[in-house]
Amino acid sequence: FYKVDSTEEMPDTEMIELSYKFSDKESSISFITKGGLKYDGDVSGLTSTGTATIVYPSGNTYSGEISAGKRHGTGTYTWKDAKGKTVSYYDGSWKNDHMNGQGKYHYSGNEYPYLTGNFEKDIPTGILTYYKAAGNTFRTTWSNGTCTKIEET
């Protein structure tokens, strides 16, 4: 199970490329930092707020809503290996840079297997449904990030 580590994702923030668009109706900014962070999204005031696509130096990506520069709202975070292949992804609710609320965590870059339900601070919490394959589902109970019970449905 891959976890989002906000501190690991912050590279050297000196900008090497910058473009922006400001108007009465919308404001957006795109930049690349010396550390390899790529950002393309909305801004409000002096913070990134709205929607954005972020490519981290590790190759991991986030595409979705942000507030005050943090993943917040609905979005998709994708973990990639060194060759750029998707190894897992989460699509769902975010709060203050953490998977929080209803979401779907895919254990690979494929459609199956995946876990759907409630997440709190990046970990599955409570009763979630695990989909091993089409038509092959399990009711799972989670506590502190550990699956404590599995029932075939």
mmCIF file with all atom_site columns, C-alpha atoms in Angstrom:
data_model
loop_
_atom_site.group_PDB
_atom_site.id
_atom_site.type_symbol
_atom_site.label_atom_id
_atom_site.label_alt_id
_atom_site.label_comp_id
_atom_site.label_asym_id
_atom_site.label_entity_id
_atom_site.label_seq_id
_atom_site.pdbx_PDB_ins_code
_atom_site.Cartn_x
_atom_site.Cartn_y
_atom_site.Cartn_z
_atom_site.occupancy
_atom_site.B_iso_or_equiv
_atom_site.pdbx_formal_charge
_atom_site.auth_seq_id
_atom_site.auth_comp_id
_atom_site.auth_asym_id
_atom_site.auth_atom_id
_atom_site.pdbx_PDB_model_num
ATOM 1   C CA . PHE A 1 1   ? 0.000   0.000   0.000   1.00 0.00 ? 1   PHE A CA 1
ATOM 2   C CA . TYR A 1 2   ? 1.656   3.238   -1.147  1.00 0.00 ? 2   TYR A CA 1
ATOM 3   C CA . LYS A 1 3   ? 1.257   6.292   1.053   1.00 0.00 ? 3   LYS A CA 1
ATOM 4   C CA . VAL A 1 4   ? 1.489   9.956   0.131   1.00 0.00 ? 4   VAL A CA 1
ATOM 5   C CA . ASP A 1 5   ? 4.432   11.602  1.871   1.00 0.00 ? 5   ASP A CA 1
ATOM 6   C CA . SER A 1 6   ? 4.130   15.371  1.483   1.00 0.00 ? 6   SER A CA 1
ATOM 7   C CA . THR A 1 7   ? 7.604   16.085  2.886   1.00 0.00 ? 7   THR A CA 1
ATOM 8   C CA . GLU A 1 8   ? 9.284   13.729  0.411   1.00 0.00 ? 8   GLU A CA 1
ATOM 9   C CA . GLU A 1 9   ? 7.675   15.493  -2.542  1.00 0.00 ? 9   GLU A CA 1
ATOM 10  C CA . MET A 1 10  ? 9.117   18.987  -1.939  1.00 0.00 ? 10  MET A CA 1
ATOM 11  C CA . PRO A 1 11  ? 12.183  19.508  -4.163  1.00 0.00 ? 11  PRO A CA 1
ATOM 12  C CA . ASP A 1 12  ? 14.385  22.593  -4.631  1.00 0.00 ? 12  ASP A CA 1
ATOM 13  C CA . THR A 1 13  ? 11.748  25.248  -5.366  1.00 0.00 ? 13  THR A CA 1
ATOM 14  C CA . GLU A 1 14  ? 13.913  27.660  -7.361  1.00 0.00 ? 14  GLU A CA 1
ATOM 15  C CA . MET A 1 15  ? 11.952  28.202  -10.595 1.00 0.00 ? 15  MET A CA 1
ATOM 16  C CA . ILE A 1 16  ? 13.648  27.582  -13.913 1.00 0.00 ? 16  ILE A CA 1
ATOM 17  C CA . GLU A 1 17  ? 10.592  28.096  -16.112 1.00 0.00 ? 17  GLU A CA 1
ATOM 18  C CA . LEU A 1 18  ? 7.492   30.211  -15.477 1.00 0.00 ? 18  LEU A CA 1
ATOM 19  C CA . SER A 1 19  ? 4.402   31.206  -17.449 1.00 0.00 ? 19  SER A CA 1
ATOM 20  C CA . TYR A 1 20  ? 1.200   32.773  -16.217 1.00 0.00 ? 20  TYR A CA 1
ATOM 21  C CA . LYS A 1 21  ? -2.162  34.131  -17.323 1.00 0.00 ? 21  LYS A CA 1
ATOM 22  C CA . PHE A 1 22  ? -4.151  36.643  -15.288 1.00 0.00 ? 22  PHE A CA 1
ATOM 23  C CA . SER A 1 23  ? -7.511  38.115  -16.234 1.00 0.00 ? 23  SER A CA 1
ATOM 24  C CA . ASP A 1 24  ? -10.709 39.299  -14.567 1.00 0.00 ? 24  ASP A CA 1
ATOM 25  C CA . LYS A 1 25  ? -12.246 35.838  -15.046 1.00 0.00 ? 25  LYS A CA 1
ATOM 26  C CA . GLU A 1 26  ? -9.374  33.435  -14.352 1.00 0.00 ? 26  GLU A CA 1
ATOM 27  C CA . SER A 1 27  ? -5.777  33.201  -13.226 1.00 0.00 ? 27  SER A CA 1
ATOM 28  C CA . SER A 1 28  ? -3.406  30.328  -13.887 1.00 0.00 ? 28  SER A CA 1
ATOM 29  C CA . ILE A 1 29  ? 0.267   29.585  -13.597 1.00 0.00 ? 29  ILE A CA 1
ATOM 30  C CA . SER A 1 30  ? 2.665   26.965  -14.946 1.00 0.00 ? 30  SER A CA 1
ATOM 31  C CA . PHE A 1 31  ? 6.170   26.412  -13.663 1.00 0.00 ? 31  PHE A CA 1
ATOM 32  C CA . ILE A 1 32  ? 9.039   23.970  -13.364 1.00 0.00 ? 32  ILE A CA 1
ATOM 33  C CA . THR A 1 33  ? 11.436  24.111  -10.422 1.00 0.00 ? 33  THR A CA 1
ATOM 34  C CA . LYS A 1 34  ? 15.124  23.315  -10.348 1.00 0.00 ? 34  LYS A CA 1
ATOM 35  C CA . GLY A 1 35  ? 14.230  20.253  -8.254  1.00 0.00 ? 35  GLY A CA 1
ATOM 36  C CA . GLY A 1 36  ? 11.967  18.902  -11.035 1.00 0.00 ? 36  GLY A CA 1
ATOM 37  C CA . LEU A 1 37  ? 8.492   19.800  -9.695  1.00 0.00 ? 37  LEU A CA 1
ATOM 38  C CA . LYS A 1 38  ? 6.051   20.685  -12.508 1.00 0.00 ? 38  LYS A CA 1
ATOM 39  C CA . TYR A 1 39  ? 2.859   22.605  -11.750 1.00 0.00 ? 39  TYR A CA 1
ATOM 40  C CA . ASP A 1 40  ? 0.084   23.679  -14.091 1.00 0.00 ? 40  ASP A CA 1
ATOM 41  C CA . GLY A 1 41  ? -3.037  25.064  -12.460 1.00 0.00 ? 41  GLY A CA 1
ATOM 42  C CA . ASP A 1 42  ? -5.200  27.795  -11.043 1.00 0.00 ? 42  ASP A CA 1
ATOM 43  C CA . VAL A 1 43  ? -4.169  30.477  -8.582  1.00 0.00 ? 43  VAL A CA 1
ATOM 44  C CA . SER A 1 44  ? -6.150  32.791  -6.331  1.00 0.00 ? 44  SER A CA 1
ATOM 45  C CA . GLY A 1 45  ? -4.312  35.627  -4.655  1.00 0.00 ? 45  GLY A CA 1
ATOM 46  C CA . LEU A 1 46  ? -0.813  34.351  -3.996  1.00 0.00 ? 46  LEU A CA 1
ATOM 47  C CA . THR A 1 47  ? -1.710  30.681  -3.458  1.00 0.00 ? 47  THR A CA 1
ATOM 48  C CA . SER A 1 48  ? -2.579  27.825  -5.787  1.00 0.00 ? 48  SER A CA 1
ATOM 49  C CA . THR A 1 49  ? -6.314  27.260  -5.460  1.00 0.00 ? 49  THR A CA 1
ATOM 50  C CA . GLY A 1 50  ? -8.729  25.608  -7.905  1.00 0.00 ? 50  GLY A CA 1
ATOM 51  C CA . THR A 1 51  ? -7.560  22.722  -10.081 1.00 0.00 ? 51  THR A CA 1
ATOM 52  C CA . ALA A 1 52  ? -4.059  21.664  -11.021 1.00 0.00 ? 52  ALA A CA 1
ATOM 53  C CA . THR A 1 53  ? -1.870  18.998  -12.505 1.00 0.00 ? 53  THR A CA 1
ATOM 54  C CA . ILE A 1 54  ? 1.355   18.421  -10.576 1.00 0.00 ? 54  ILE A CA 1
ATOM 55  C CA . VAL A 1 55  ? 4.233   16.184  -11.659 1.00 0.00 ? 55  VAL A CA 1
ATOM 56  C CA . TYR A 1 56  ? 6.657   15.475  -8.798  1.00 0.00 ? 56  TYR A CA 1
ATOM 57  C CA . PRO A 1 57  ? 10.385  14.814  -9.350  1.00 0.00 ? 57  PRO A CA 1
ATOM 58  C CA . SER A 1 58  ? 9.760   11.129  -8.511  1.00 0.00 ? 58  SER A CA 1
ATOM 59  C CA . GLY A 1 59  ? 7.413   10.950  -11.527 1.00 0.00 ? 59  GLY A CA 1
ATOM 60  C CA . ASN A 1 60  ? 4.327   10.621  -9.295  1.00 0.00 ? 60  ASN A CA 1
ATOM 61  C CA . THR A 1 61  ? 1.432   12.853  -10.359 1.00 0.00 ? 61  THR A CA 1
ATOM 62  C CA . TYR A 1 62  ? -1.600  14.567  -8.885  1.00 0.00 ? 62  TYR A CA 1
ATOM 63  C CA . SER A 1 63  ? -4.469  15.924  -10.934 1.00 0.00 ? 63  SER A CA 1
ATOM 64  C CA . GLY A 1 64  ? -7.434  17.530  -9.221  1.00 0.00 ? 64  GLY A CA 1
ATOM 65  C CA . GLU A 1 65  ? -8.597  20.189  -6.817  1.00 0.00 ? 65  GLU A CA 1
ATOM 66  C CA . ILE A 1 66  ? -6.264  22.165  -4.577  1.00 0.00 ? 66  ILE A CA 1
ATOM 67  C CA . SER A 1 67  ? -6.717  24.765  -1.871  1.00 0.00 ? 67  SER A CA 1
ATOM 68  C CA . ALA A 1 68  ? -3.996  27.015  -0.466  1.00 0.00 ? 68  ALA A CA 1
ATOM 69  C CA . GLY A 1 69  ? -1.376  24.962  -2.293  1.00 0.00 ? 69  GLY A CA 1
ATOM 70  C CA . LYS A 1 70  ? -2.502  21.585  -0.899  1.00 0.00 ? 70  LYS A CA 1
ATOM 71  C CA . ARG A 1 71  ? -4.360  18.631  -2.421  1.00 0.00 ? 71  ARG A CA 1
ATOM 72  C CA . HIS A 1 72  ? -7.890  19.327  -1.207  1.00 0.00 ? 72  HIS A CA 1
ATOM 73  C CA . GLY A 1 73  ? -11.215 18.282  -2.747  1.00 0.00 ? 73  GLY A CA 1
ATOM 74  C CA . THR A 1 74  ? -11.404 15.590  -5.419  1.00 0.00 ? 74  THR A CA 1
ATOM 75  C CA . GLY A 1 75  ? -8.362  14.323  -7.272  1.00 0.00 ? 75  GLY A CA 1
ATOM 76  C CA . THR A 1 76  ? -6.206  11.468  -8.497  1.00 0.00 ? 76  THR A CA 1
ATOM 77  C CA . TYR A 1 77  ? -2.708  10.688  -7.225  1.00 0.00 ? 77  TYR A CA 1
ATOM 78  C CA . THR A 1 78  ? -0.675  8.230   -9.291  1.00 0.00 ? 78  THR A CA 1
ATOM 79  C CA . TRP A 1 79  ? 2.458   6.439   -8.064  1.00 0.00 ? 79  TRP A CA 1
ATOM 80  C CA . LYS A 1 80  ? 5.015   5.603   -10.776 1.00 0.00 ? 80  LYS A CA 1
ATOM 81  C CA . ASP A 1 81  ? 8.096   3.398   -10.836 1.00 0.00 ? 81  ASP A CA 1
ATOM 82  C CA . ALA A 1 82  ? 11.536  4.537   -12.073 1.00 0.00 ? 82  ALA A CA 1
ATOM 83  C CA . LYS A 1 83  ? 10.537  3.734   -15.670 1.00 0.00 ? 83  LYS A CA 1
ATOM 84  C CA . GLY A 1 84  ? 7.359   5.849   -15.456 1.00 0.00 ? 84  GLY A CA 1
ATOM 85  C CA . LYS A 1 85  ? 4.967   2.901   -15.276 1.00 0.00 ? 85  LYS A CA 1
ATOM 86  C CA . THR A 1 86  ? 1.924   3.323   -13.004 1.00 0.00 ? 86  THR A CA 1
ATOM 87  C CA . VAL A 1 87  ? 2.279   1.062   -9.954  1.00 0.00 ? 87  VAL A CA 1
ATOM 88  C CA . SER A 1 88  ? -0.867  2.212   -8.097  1.00 0.00 ? 88  SER A CA 1
ATOM 89  C CA . TYR A 1 89  ? -3.290  5.128   -7.921  1.00 0.00 ? 89  TYR A CA 1
ATOM 90  C CA . TYR A 1 90  ? -5.909  6.693   -5.673  1.00 0.00 ? 90  TYR A CA 1
ATOM 91  C CA . ASP A 1 91  ? -8.961  8.531   -6.965  1.00 0.00 ? 91  ASP A CA 1
ATOM 92  C CA . GLY A 1 92  ? -11.170 10.273  -4.439  1.00 0.00 ? 92  GLY A CA 1
ATOM 93  C CA . SER A 1 93  ? -11.426 12.867  -1.702  1.00 0.00 ? 93  SER A CA 1
ATOM 94  C CA . TRP A 1 94  ? -8.478  14.820  -0.281  1.00 0.00 ? 94  TRP A CA 1
ATOM 95  C CA . LYS A 1 95  ? -8.138  17.048  2.761   1.00 0.00 ? 95  LYS A CA 1
ATOM 96  C CA . ASN A 1 96  ? -4.999  19.053  3.595   1.00 0.00 ? 96  ASN A CA 1
ATOM 97  C CA . ASP A 1 97  ? -2.739  16.931  1.350   1.00 0.00 ? 97  ASP A CA 1
ATOM 98  C CA . HIS A 1 98  ? -4.095  13.580  2.646   1.00 0.00 ? 98  HIS A CA 1
ATOM 99  C CA . MET A 1 99  ? -6.401  10.941  1.171   1.00 0.00 ? 99  MET A CA 1
ATOM 100 C CA . ASN A 1 100 ? -9.448  11.679  3.290   1.00 0.00 ? 100 ASN A CA 1
ATOM 101 C CA . GLY A 1 101 ? -13.079 10.670  2.730   1.00 0.00 ? 101 GLY A CA 1
ATOM 102 C CA . GLN A 1 102 ? -14.515 8.413   0.034   1.00 0.00 ? 102 GLN A CA 1
ATOM 103 C CA . GLY A 1 103 ? -12.054 7.054   -2.478  1.00 0.00 ? 103 GLY A CA 1
ATOM 104 C CA . LYS A 1 104 ? -10.825 4.179   -4.574  1.00 0.00 ? 104 LYS A CA 1
ATOM 105 C CA . TYR A 1 105 ? -7.266  2.824   -4.209  1.00 0.00 ? 105 TYR A CA 1
ATOM 106 C CA . HIS A 1 106 ? -5.956  0.674   -7.072  1.00 0.00 ? 106 HIS A CA 1
ATOM 107 C CA . TYR A 1 107 ? -3.195  -1.749  -6.078  1.00 0.00 ? 107 TYR A CA 1
ATOM 108 C CA . SER A 1 108 ? -1.714  -1.630  -9.593  1.00 0.00 ? 108 SER A CA 1
ATOM 109 C CA . GLY A 1 109 ? -2.026  0.377   -12.778 1.00 0.00 ? 109 GLY A CA 1
ATOM 110 C CA . ASN A 1 110 ? -4.823  -1.990  -13.863 1.00 0.00 ? 110 ASN A CA 1
ATOM 111 C CA . GLU A 1 111 ? -8.560  -1.815  -13.215 1.00 0.00 ? 111 GLU A CA 1
ATOM 112 C CA . TYR A 1 112 ? -8.313  -4.619  -10.612 1.00 0.00 ? 112 TYR A CA 1
ATOM 113 C CA . PRO A 1 113 ? -7.606  -5.149  -7.755  1.00 0.00 ? 113 PRO A CA 1
ATOM 114 C CA . TYR A 1 114 ? -8.883  -2.098  -5.889  1.00 0.00 ? 114 TYR A CA 1
ATOM 115 C CA . LEU A 1 115 ? -10.265 -1.029  -2.524  1.00 0.00 ? 115 LEU A CA 1
ATOM 116 C CA . THR A 1 116 ? -13.164 1.404   -2.201  1.00 0.00 ? 116 THR A CA 1
ATOM 117 C CA . GLY A 1 117 ? -14.536 3.174   0.866   1.00 0.00 ? 117 GLY A CA 1
ATOM 118 C CA . ASN A 1 118 ? -13.440 5.640   3.528   1.00 0.00 ? 118 ASN A CA 1
ATOM 119 C CA . PHE A 1 119 ? -9.857  6.857   4.007   1.00 0.00 ? 119 PHE A CA 1
ATOM 120 C CA . GLU A 1 120 ? -8.529  8.999   6.857   1.00 0.00 ? 120 GLU A CA 1
ATOM 121 C CA . LYS A 1 121 ? -5.085  10.606  6.667   1.00 0.00 ? 121 LYS A CA 1
ATOM 122 C CA . ASP A 1 122 ? -3.988  8.276   3.857   1.00 0.00 ? 122 ASP A CA 1
ATOM 123 C CA . ILE A 1 123 ? -5.156  4.968   5.374   1.00 0.00 ? 123 ILE A CA 1
ATOM 124 C CA . PRO A 1 124 ? -8.306  2.866   4.826   1.00 0.00 ? 124 PRO A CA 1
ATOM 125 C CA . THR A 1 125 ? -10.659 3.110   7.807   1.00 0.00 ? 125 THR A CA 1
ATOM 126 C CA . GLY A 1 126 ? -13.794 1.164   8.743   1.00 0.00 ? 126 GLY A CA 1
ATOM 127 C CA . ILE A 1 127 ? -15.637 -1.137  6.356   1.00 0.00 ? 127 ILE A CA 1
ATOM 128 C CA . LEU A 1 128 ? -14.425 -1.060  2.748   1.00 0.00 ? 128 LEU A CA 1
ATOM 129 C CA . THR A 1 129 ? -15.043 -3.237  -0.296  1.00 0.00 ? 129 THR A CA 1
ATOM 130 C CA . TYR A 1 130 ? -12.137 -5.021  -1.956  1.00 0.00 ? 130 TYR A CA 1
ATOM 131 C CA . TYR A 1 131 ? -12.601 -5.893  -5.631  1.00 0.00 ? 131 TYR A CA 1
ATOM 132 C CA . LYS A 1 132 ? -10.204 -8.680  -6.618  1.00 0.00 ? 132 LYS A CA 1
ATOM 133 C CA . ALA A 1 133 ? -11.724 -9.025  -10.102 1.00 0.00 ? 133 ALA A CA 1
ATOM 134 C CA . ALA A 1 134 ? -15.045 -8.394  -11.822 1.00 0.00 ? 134 ALA A CA 1
ATOM 135 C CA . GLY A 1 135 ? -17.689 -10.154 -9.722  1.00 0.00 ? 135 GLY A CA 1
ATOM 136 C CA . ASN A 1 136 ? -15.184 -11.207 -7.049  1.00 0.00 ? 136 ASN A CA 1
ATOM 137 C CA . THR A 1 137 ? -15.653 -8.904  -4.049  1.00 0.00 ? 137 THR A CA 1
ATOM 138 C CA . PHE A 1 138 ? -14.890 -8.963  -0.342  1.00 0.00 ? 138 PHE A CA 1
ATOM 139 C CA . ARG A 1 139 ? -16.161 -6.940  2.595   1.00 0.00 ? 139 ARG A CA 1
ATOM 140 C CA . THR A 1 140 ? -13.115 -5.830  4.590   1.00 0.00 ? 140 THR A CA 1
ATOM 141 C CA . THR A 1 141 ? -12.763 -4.162  7.986   1.00 0.00 ? 141 THR A CA 1
ATOM 142 C CA . TRP A 1 142 ? -9.809  -1.816  8.600   1.00 0.00 ? 142 TRP A CA 1
ATOM 143 C CA . SER A 1 143 ? -8.342  -0.396  11.792  1.00 0.00 ? 143 SER A CA 1
ATOM 144 C CA . ASN A 1 144 ? -5.240  1.838   11.944  1.00 0.00 ? 144 ASN A CA 1
ATOM 145 C CA . GLY A 1 145 ? -4.367  0.925   8.351   1.00 0.00 ? 145 GLY A CA 1
ATOM 146 C CA . THR A 1 146 ? -4.549  -2.840  8.943   1.00 0.00 ? 146 THR A CA 1
ATOM 147 C CA . CYS A 1 147 ? -7.161  -5.164  7.497   1.00 0.00 ? 147 CYS A CA 1
ATOM 148 C CA . THR A 1 148 ? -8.653  -6.986  10.505  1.00 0.00 ? 148 THR A CA 1
ATOM 149 C CA . LYS A 1 149 ? -11.495 -8.930  8.857   1.00 0.00 ? 149 LYS A CA 1
ATOM 150 C CA . ILE A 1 150 ? -12.355 -10.274 5.387   1.00 0.00 ? 150 ILE A CA 1
ATOM 151 C CA . GLU A 1 151 ? -15.709 -11.677 4.274   1.00 0.00 ? 151 GLU A CA 1
ATOM 152 C CA . GLU A 1 152 ? -16.432 -12.905 0.754   1.00 0.00 ? 152 GLU A CA 1
ATOM 153 C CA . THR A 1 153 ? -19.591 -11.303 -0.669  1.00 0.00 ? 153 THR A CA 1
#
